[in-house]
């Protein structure tokens, strides 16, 4: 009986996937808040987007919500691709002008 | 535990461990490479969630596209020596406290949510259903996503062209 309960706790269910995504999200938050390199901040944003996607797919898998979560996750991936391309073009422009990508030193708005 | 459970724990460990390396590594190249393992682990978790098409898309778009872009960004903005690869890390204690608080709150909310779990049938593939949904219910969103990608491409090209003009003068 005890083994049965232990087995059902460790069997990966909805809460297990949600916990993984929560940890991934907070790691991404840590990167966004504490790093001062633009590219590291971008990597943190990607981690947070992936955490959100795991949530969407987990709810689609374990509840009767159908495939709508898959569609939203697909559009999140599309948006992440567009965001990464534009953001890195901006980063290259900023580096070309300021010769640094430290967020604290990029404080000038006038071109 | 069956094979799926063992695979879940292995891939969850890979994902979270390499995400921790991304966040806490002092070397930005190490961070970029361990981001690859994080993205692959997430793709494996997608497979465990019966999302085969999303897993393939994750591998193609993230590992094949975004990660390469990030590595290009790292290499084009480094000033030559390994010393300059090291990124500045500030506010470690407040950011850490906030992140731990966010993790605890999220896990608490998730584990006490009382979700109604219905065991759906095991899906064999999702590609057919996703394609039908893209062409019916999500047609407008699909077109808007295409326009978004076009705008992003044009924006990136315009900014890169200005980059070469700036270098000349």
Tab-separated table of N, CA and C in Angstrom, chain B residues 37-142:
chain	number	residue	atom	x	y	z
B	37	UNK	N	21.434	22.603	-24.247
B	37	UNK	CA	20.948	21.415	-23.543
B	37	UNK	C	19.611	21.692	-22.872
B	38	UNK	N	19.429	22.930	-22.383
B	38	UNK	CA	18.131	23.273	-21.815
B	38	UNK	C	17.034	23.142	-22.862
B	39	UNK	N	17.280	23.695	-24.065
B	39	UNK	CA	16.246	23.660	-25.099
B	39	UNK	C	15.965	22.240	-25.553
B	40	UNK	N	17.017	21.406	-25.624
B	40	UNK	CA	16.790	20.007	-25.999
B	40	UNK	C	16.015	19.271	-24.916
B	41	UNK	N	16.309	19.565	-23.652
B	41	UNK	CA	15.560	18.941	-22.566
B	41	UNK	C	14.099	19.339	-22.602
B	42	UNK	N	13.844	20.619	-22.919
B	42	UNK	CA	12.459	21.071	-23.031
B	42	UNK	C	11.762	20.365	-24.188
B	43	UNK	N	12.491	20.164	-25.295
B	43	UNK	CA	11.899	19.438	-26.421
B	43	UNK	C	11.544	18.011	-26.008
B	44	UNK	N	12.404	17.365	-25.206
B	44	UNK	CA	12.098	16.009	-24.729
B	44	UNK	C	10.876	16.023	-23.815
B	45	UNK	N	10.758	17.071	-22.996
B	45	UNK	CA	9.557	17.170	-22.157
B	45	UNK	C	8.308	17.342	-23.024
B	46	UNK	N	8.438	18.069	-24.141
B	46	UNK	CA	7.305	18.188	-25.066
B	46	UNK	C	6.902	16.818	-25.598
B	47	UNK	N	7.886	15.978	-25.918
B	47	UNK	CA	7.556	14.638	-26.409
B	47	UNK	C	6.799	13.867	-25.337
B	48	UNK	N	7.240	13.996	-24.075
B	48	UNK	CA	6.538	13.304	-22.996
B	48	UNK	C	5.126	13.849	-22.814
B	49	UNK	N	4.871	15.066	-23.276
B	49	UNK	CA	3.519	15.637	-23.189
B	49	UNK	C	2.726	15.398	-24.470
B	50	UNK	N	3.125	14.436	-25.278
B	50	UNK	CA	2.439	14.072	-26.529
B	50	UNK	C	2.422	15.217	-27.531
B	51	UNK	N	3.401	16.101	-27.519
B	51	UNK	CA	3.421	17.221	-28.463
B	51	UNK	C	4.578	17.007	-29.428
B	52	UNK	N	4.387	16.084	-30.363
B	52	UNK	CA	5.514	15.728	-31.239
B	52	UNK	C	5.860	16.859	-32.196
B	53	UNK	N	4.821	17.527	-32.749
B	53	UNK	CA	5.096	18.600	-33.704
B	53	UNK	C	5.790	19.772	-33.020
B	54	UNK	N	5.342	20.096	-31.804
B	54	UNK	CA	5.974	21.192	-31.073
B	54	UNK	C	7.409	20.844	-30.723
B	55	UNK	N	7.680	19.566	-30.409
B	55	UNK	CA	9.055	19.174	-30.088
B	55	UNK	C	9.964	19.354	-31.297
B	56	UNK	N	9.464	18.937	-32.479
B	56	UNK	CA	10.275	19.114	-33.693
B	56	UNK	C	10.481	20.593	-33.989
B	57	UNK	N	9.404	21.398	-33.804
B	57	UNK	CA	9.533	22.835	-34.035
B	57	UNK	C	10.524	23.455	-33.069
B	58	UNK	N	10.469	23.003	-31.819
B	58	UNK	CA	11.411	23.517	-30.808
B	58	UNK	C	12.844	23.244	-31.236
B	59	UNK	N	13.101	22.008	-31.688
B	59	UNK	CA	14.464	21.676	-32.104
B	59	UNK	C	14.881	22.519	-33.309
B	60	UNK	N	13.970	22.653	-34.301
B	60	UNK	CA	14.341	23.384	-35.515
B	60	UNK	C	14.526	24.870	-35.244
B	61	UNK	N	13.537	25.480	-34.567
B	61	UNK	CA	13.551	26.933	-34.424
B	61	UNK	C	14.525	27.370	-33.344
B	62	UNK	N	14.439	26.742	-32.162
B	62	UNK	CA	15.284	27.200	-31.062
B	62	UNK	C	16.727	26.757	-31.251
B	63	UNK	N	16.935	25.435	-31.329
B	63	UNK	CA	18.310	24.939	-31.382
B	63	UNK	C	18.957	25.294	-32.709
B	64	UNK	N	18.164	25.219	-33.808
B	64	UNK	CA	18.758	25.486	-35.108
B	64	UNK	C	18.809	26.953	-35.467
B	65	UNK	N	17.930	27.777	-34.883
B	65	UNK	CA	17.871	29.165	-35.293
B	65	UNK	C	18.280	30.151	-34.226
B	66	UNK	N	17.513	30.177	-33.141
B	66	UNK	CA	17.719	31.210	-32.132
B	66	UNK	C	19.069	31.045	-31.450
B	67	UNK	N	19.454	29.783	-31.186
B	67	UNK	CA	20.729	29.560	-30.503
B	67	UNK	C	21.901	29.992	-31.373
B	68	UNK	N	21.788	29.722	-32.683
B	68	UNK	CA	22.849	30.160	-33.589
B	68	UNK	C	22.918	31.686	-33.609
B	69	UNK	N	21.741	32.334	-33.632
B	69	UNK	CA	21.707	33.801	-33.589
B	69	UNK	C	22.385	34.318	-32.327
B	70	UNK	N	22.088	33.672	-31.201
B	70	UNK	CA	22.669	34.126	-29.934
B	70	UNK	C	24.186	33.951	-29.954
B	71	UNK	N	24.642	32.814	-30.521
B	71	UNK	CA	26.094	32.604	-30.590
B	71	UNK	C	26.743	33.646	-31.497
B	72	UNK	N	26.070	33.982	-32.622
B	72	UNK	CA	26.587	35.046	-33.481
B	72	UNK	C	26.655	36.353	-32.710
B	73	UNK	N	25.603	36.635	-31.933
B	73	UNK	CA	25.611	37.855	-31.139
B	73	UNK	C	26.760	37.882	-30.152
B	74	UNK	N	26.993	36.738	-29.485
B	74	UNK	CA	28.101	36.657	-28.532
B	74	UNK	C	29.420	36.934	-29.233
B	75	UNK	N	29.615	36.307	-30.400
B	75	UNK	CA	30.921	36.427	-31.046
B	75	UNK	C	31.107	37.807	-31.664
B	76	UNK	N	30.020	38.410	-32.214
B	76	UNK	CA	30.176	39.713	-32.853
B	76	UNK	C	30.315	40.840	-31.848
B	77	UNK	N	29.859	40.631	-30.614
B	77	UNK	CA	29.952	41.703	-29.640
B	77	UNK	C	31.046	41.472	-28.613
B	78	UNK	N	31.857	40.437	-28.780
B	78	UNK	CA	32.966	40.259	-27.843
B	78	UNK	C	34.157	41.038	-28.371
B	79	UNK	N	34.949	41.569	-27.460
B	79	UNK	CA	36.037	42.429	-27.897
B	79	UNK	C	37.339	41.675	-28.077
B	80	UNK	N	37.273	40.365	-28.214
B	80	UNK	CA	38.467	39.644	-28.606
B	80	UNK	C	38.982	38.657	-27.595
B	81	UNK	N	39.093	39.026	-26.334
B	81	UNK	CA	39.741	38.143	-25.385
B	81	UNK	C	38.728	37.534	-24.437
B	82	UNK	N	39.128	36.450	-23.815
B	82	UNK	CA	38.218	35.726	-22.939
B	82	UNK	C	37.797	36.573	-21.748
B	83	UNK	N	38.627	37.506	-21.364
B	83	UNK	CA	38.290	38.334	-20.213
B	83	UNK	C	37.000	39.103	-20.476
B	84	UNK	N	36.813	39.518	-21.746
B	84	UNK	CA	35.651	40.321	-22.061
B	84	UNK	C	34.405	39.478	-22.272
B	85	UNK	N	34.580	38.134	-22.334
B	85	UNK	CA	33.399	37.285	-22.383
B	85	UNK	C	32.663	37.302	-21.052
B	86	UNK	N	33.386	37.580	-19.981
B	86	UNK	CA	32.739	37.540	-18.667
B	86	UNK	C	31.718	38.659	-18.563
B	87	UNK	N	30.522	38.299	-18.140
B	87	UNK	CA	29.466	39.294	-18.111
B	87	UNK	C	29.372	39.877	-16.707
B	88	UNK	N	28.897	41.100	-16.660
B	88	UNK	CA	28.703	41.735	-15.369
B	88	UNK	C	27.445	41.184	-14.718
B	89	UNK	N	27.554	40.817	-13.464
B	89	UNK	CA	26.413	40.325	-12.711
B	89	UNK	C	26.203	41.254	-11.523
B	90	UNK	N	25.028	41.833	-11.435
B	90	UNK	CA	24.748	42.773	-10.353
B	90	UNK	C	23.508	42.309	-9.612
B	91	UNK	N	23.305	42.896	-8.454
B	91	UNK	CA	22.074	42.667	-7.670
B	91	UNK	C	21.786	41.191	-7.452
B	92	UNK	N	22.813	40.394	-7.127
B	92	UNK	CA	22.588	38.954	-7.024
B	92	UNK	C	21.625	38.639	-5.887
B	93	UNK	N	21.805	39.297	-4.741
B	93	UNK	CA	20.975	38.952	-3.586
B	93	UNK	C	19.513	39.349	-3.785
B	94	UNK	N	19.196	40.601	-4.186
B	94	UNK	CA	17.770	40.900	-4.398
B	94	UNK	C	17.150	40.071	-5.516
B	95	UNK	N	17.884	39.881	-6.614
B	95	UNK	CA	17.336	39.092	-7.718
B	95	UNK	C	17.121	37.649	-7.284
B	96	UNK	N	18.077	37.105	-6.508
B	96	UNK	CA	17.913	35.736	-6.031
B	96	UNK	C	16.722	35.594	-5.116
B	97	UNK	N	16.578	36.569	-4.207
B	97	UNK	CA	15.422	36.512	-3.296
B	97	UNK	C	14.115	36.570	-4.070
B	98	UNK	N	14.047	37.482	-5.053
B	98	UNK	CA	12.821	37.623	-5.834
B	98	UNK	C	12.529	36.357	-6.635
B	99	UNK	N	13.596	35.753	-7.215
B	99	UNK	CA	13.391	34.545	-7.999
B	99	UNK	C	12.923	33.390	-7.126
B	100	UNK	N	13.553	33.242	-5.923
B	100	UNK	CA	13.138	32.150	-5.035
B	100	UNK	C	11.701	32.370	-4.583
B	101	UNK	N	11.351	33.643	-4.296
B	101	UNK	CA	9.972	33.932	-3.898
B	101	UNK	C	9.009	33.594	-5.032
B	102	UNK	N	9.396	33.956	-6.271
B	102	UNK	CA	8.534	33.639	-7.415
B	102	UNK	C	8.376	32.138	-7.567
B	103	UNK	N	9.492	31.387	-7.411
B	103	UNK	CA	9.416	29.930	-7.555
B	103	UNK	C	8.515	29.335	-6.486
B	104	UNK	N	8.684	29.787	-5.230
B	104	UNK	CA	7.876	29.215	-4.146
B	104	UNK	C	6.398	29.526	-4.357
B	105	UNK	N	6.103	30.785	-4.721
B	105	UNK	CA	4.702	31.152	-4.944
B	105	UNK	C	4.097	30.355	-6.093
B	106	UNK	N	4.847	30.217	-7.196
B	106	UNK	CA	4.321	29.487	-8.353
B	106	UNK	C	4.080	28.029	-8.010
B	107	UNK	N	5.063	27.398	-7.321
B	107	UNK	CA	4.904	25.979	-7.001
B	107	UNK	C	3.754	25.786	-6.025
B	108	UNK	N	3.628	26.737	-5.062
B	108	UNK	CA	2.503	26.643	-4.116
B	108	UNK	C	1.170	26.750	-4.850
B	109	UNK	N	1.098	27.742	-5.768
B	109	UNK	CA	-0.163	27.919	-6.493
B	109	UNK	C	-0.461	26.718	-7.376
B	110	UNK	N	0.596	26.156	-7.995
B	110	UNK	CA	0.370	25.028	-8.891
B	110	UNK	C	-0.053	23.787	-8.120
B	111	UNK	N	0.584	23.560	-6.944
B	111	UNK	CA	0.322	22.290	-6.259
B	111	UNK	C	-0.958	22.347	-5.441
B	112	UNK	N	-1.479	23.556	-5.148
B	112	UNK	CA	-2.744	23.626	-4.431
B	112	UNK	C	-3.866	24.111	-5.333
B	113	UNK	N	-3.650	24.023	-6.649
B	113	UNK	CA	-4.636	24.579	-7.573
B	113	UNK	C	-5.922	23.773	-7.653
B	114	UNK	N	-5.858	22.486	-7.331
B	114	UNK	CA	-7.044	21.657	-7.461
B	114	UNK	C	-7.499	21.515	-8.900
B	115	UNK	N	-6.555	21.213	-9.791
B	115	UNK	CA	-6.898	21.109	-11.202
B	115	UNK	C	-7.745	19.868	-11.448
B	116	UNK	N	-8.673	19.997	-12.343
B	116	UNK	CA	-9.494	18.849	-12.728
B	116	UNK	C	-8.721	18.072	-13.784
B	117	UNK	N	-8.176	16.943	-13.383
B	117	UNK	CA	-7.343	16.174	-14.295
B	117	UNK	C	-8.193	15.097	-14.946
B	118	UNK	N	-8.308	15.183	-16.248
B	118	UNK	CA	-8.992	14.124	-16.987
B	118	UNK	C	-7.960	13.417	-17.843
B	119	UNK	N	-7.931	12.119	-17.721
B	119	UNK	CA	-6.931	11.356	-18.474
B	119	UNK	C	-7.373	11.242	-19.921
B	120	UNK	N	-6.730	12.011	-20.791
B	120	UNK	CA	-7.102	11.956	-22.206
B	120	UNK	C	-6.435	10.752	-22.843
B	121	UNK	N	-6.940	10.400	-24.002
B	121	UNK	CA	-6.349	9.271	-24.730
B	121	UNK	C	-4.939	9.636	-25.183
B	122	UNK	N	-4.108	8.623	-25.279
B	122	UNK	CA	-2.763	8.871	-25.787
B	122	UNK	C	-2.860	9.255	-27.253
B	123	UNK	N	-2.278	10.416	-27.562
B	123	UNK	CA	-2.313	10.863	-28.954
B	123	UNK	C	-1.173	10.206	-29.714
B	124	UNK	N	-1.473	9.763	-30.906
B	124	UNK	CA	-0.391	9.189	-31.701
B	124	UNK	C	0.371	10.292	-32.421
B	125	UNK	N	-0.343	11.172	-33.137
B	125	UNK	CA	0.343	12.336	-33.682
B	125	UNK	C	-0.621	13.511	-33.662
B	126	UNK	N	-0.040	14.707	-33.610
B	126	UNK	CA	-0.857	15.908	-33.532
B	126	UNK	C	-0.797	16.730	-34.808
B	127	UNK	N	-0.001	16.264	-35.782
B	127	UNK	CA	0.259	17.108	-36.945
B	127	UNK	C	-1.014	17.348	-37.747
B	128	UNK	N	-1.800	16.265	-37.950
B	128	UNK	CA	-3.019	16.406	-38.749
B	128	UNK	C	-3.991	17.374	-38.092
B	129	UNK	N	-4.212	17.187	-36.785
B	129	UNK	CA	-5.163	18.056	-36.088
B	129	UNK	C	-4.684	19.500	-36.067
B	130	UNK	N	-3.382	19.681	-35.842
B	130	UNK	CA	-2.852	21.047	-35.815
B	130	UNK	C	-3.006	21.711	-37.176
B	131	UNK	N	-2.761	20.953	-38.245
B	131	UNK	CA	-2.921	21.519	-39.578
B	131	UNK	C	-4.360	21.898	-39.859
B	132	UNK	N	-5.304	21.045	-39.447
B	132	UNK	CA	-6.712	21.385	-39.650
B	132	UNK	C	-7.089	22.623	-38.851
B	133	UNK	N	-6.586	22.735	-37.626
B	133	UNK	CA	-6.922	23.913	-36.815
B	133	UNK	C	-6.301	25.171	-37.414
B	134	UNK	N	-5.060	25.057	-37.932
B	134	UNK	CA	-4.415	26.228	-38.522
B	134	UNK	C	-5.206	26.757	-39.702
B	135	UNK	N	-5.830	25.848	-40.462
B	135	UNK	CA	-6.535	26.289	-41.660
B	135	UNK	C	-7.992	26.630	-41.387
B	136	UNK	N	-8.486	26.403	-40.165
B	136	UNK	CA	-9.883	26.766	-39.882
B	136	UNK	C	-9.965	27.816	-38.773
B	137	UNK	N	-9.815	27.378	-37.513
B	137	UNK	CA	-10.050	28.291	-36.393
B	137	UNK	C	-8.967	29.351	-36.267
B	138	UNK	N	-7.736	28.985	-36.586
B	138	UNK	CA	-6.621	29.881	-36.327
B	138	UNK	C	-6.074	30.489	-37.610
B	139	UNK	N	-6.921	30.601	-38.644
B	139	UNK	CA	-6.421	31.082	-39.932
B	139	UNK	C	-5.928	32.523	-39.830
B	140	UNK	N	-6.710	33.372	-39.146
B	140	UNK	CA	-6.324	34.785	-39.033
B	140	UNK	C	-5.007	34.916	-38.264
B	141	UNK	N	-4.887	34.162	-37.158
B	141	UNK	CA	-3.671	34.243	-36.354
B	141	UNK	C	-2.473	33.754	-37.162
B	142	UNK	N	-2.717	32.739	-37.974
B	142	UNK	CA	-1.655	32.194	-38.818
B	142	UNK	C	-1.142	33.252	-39.793
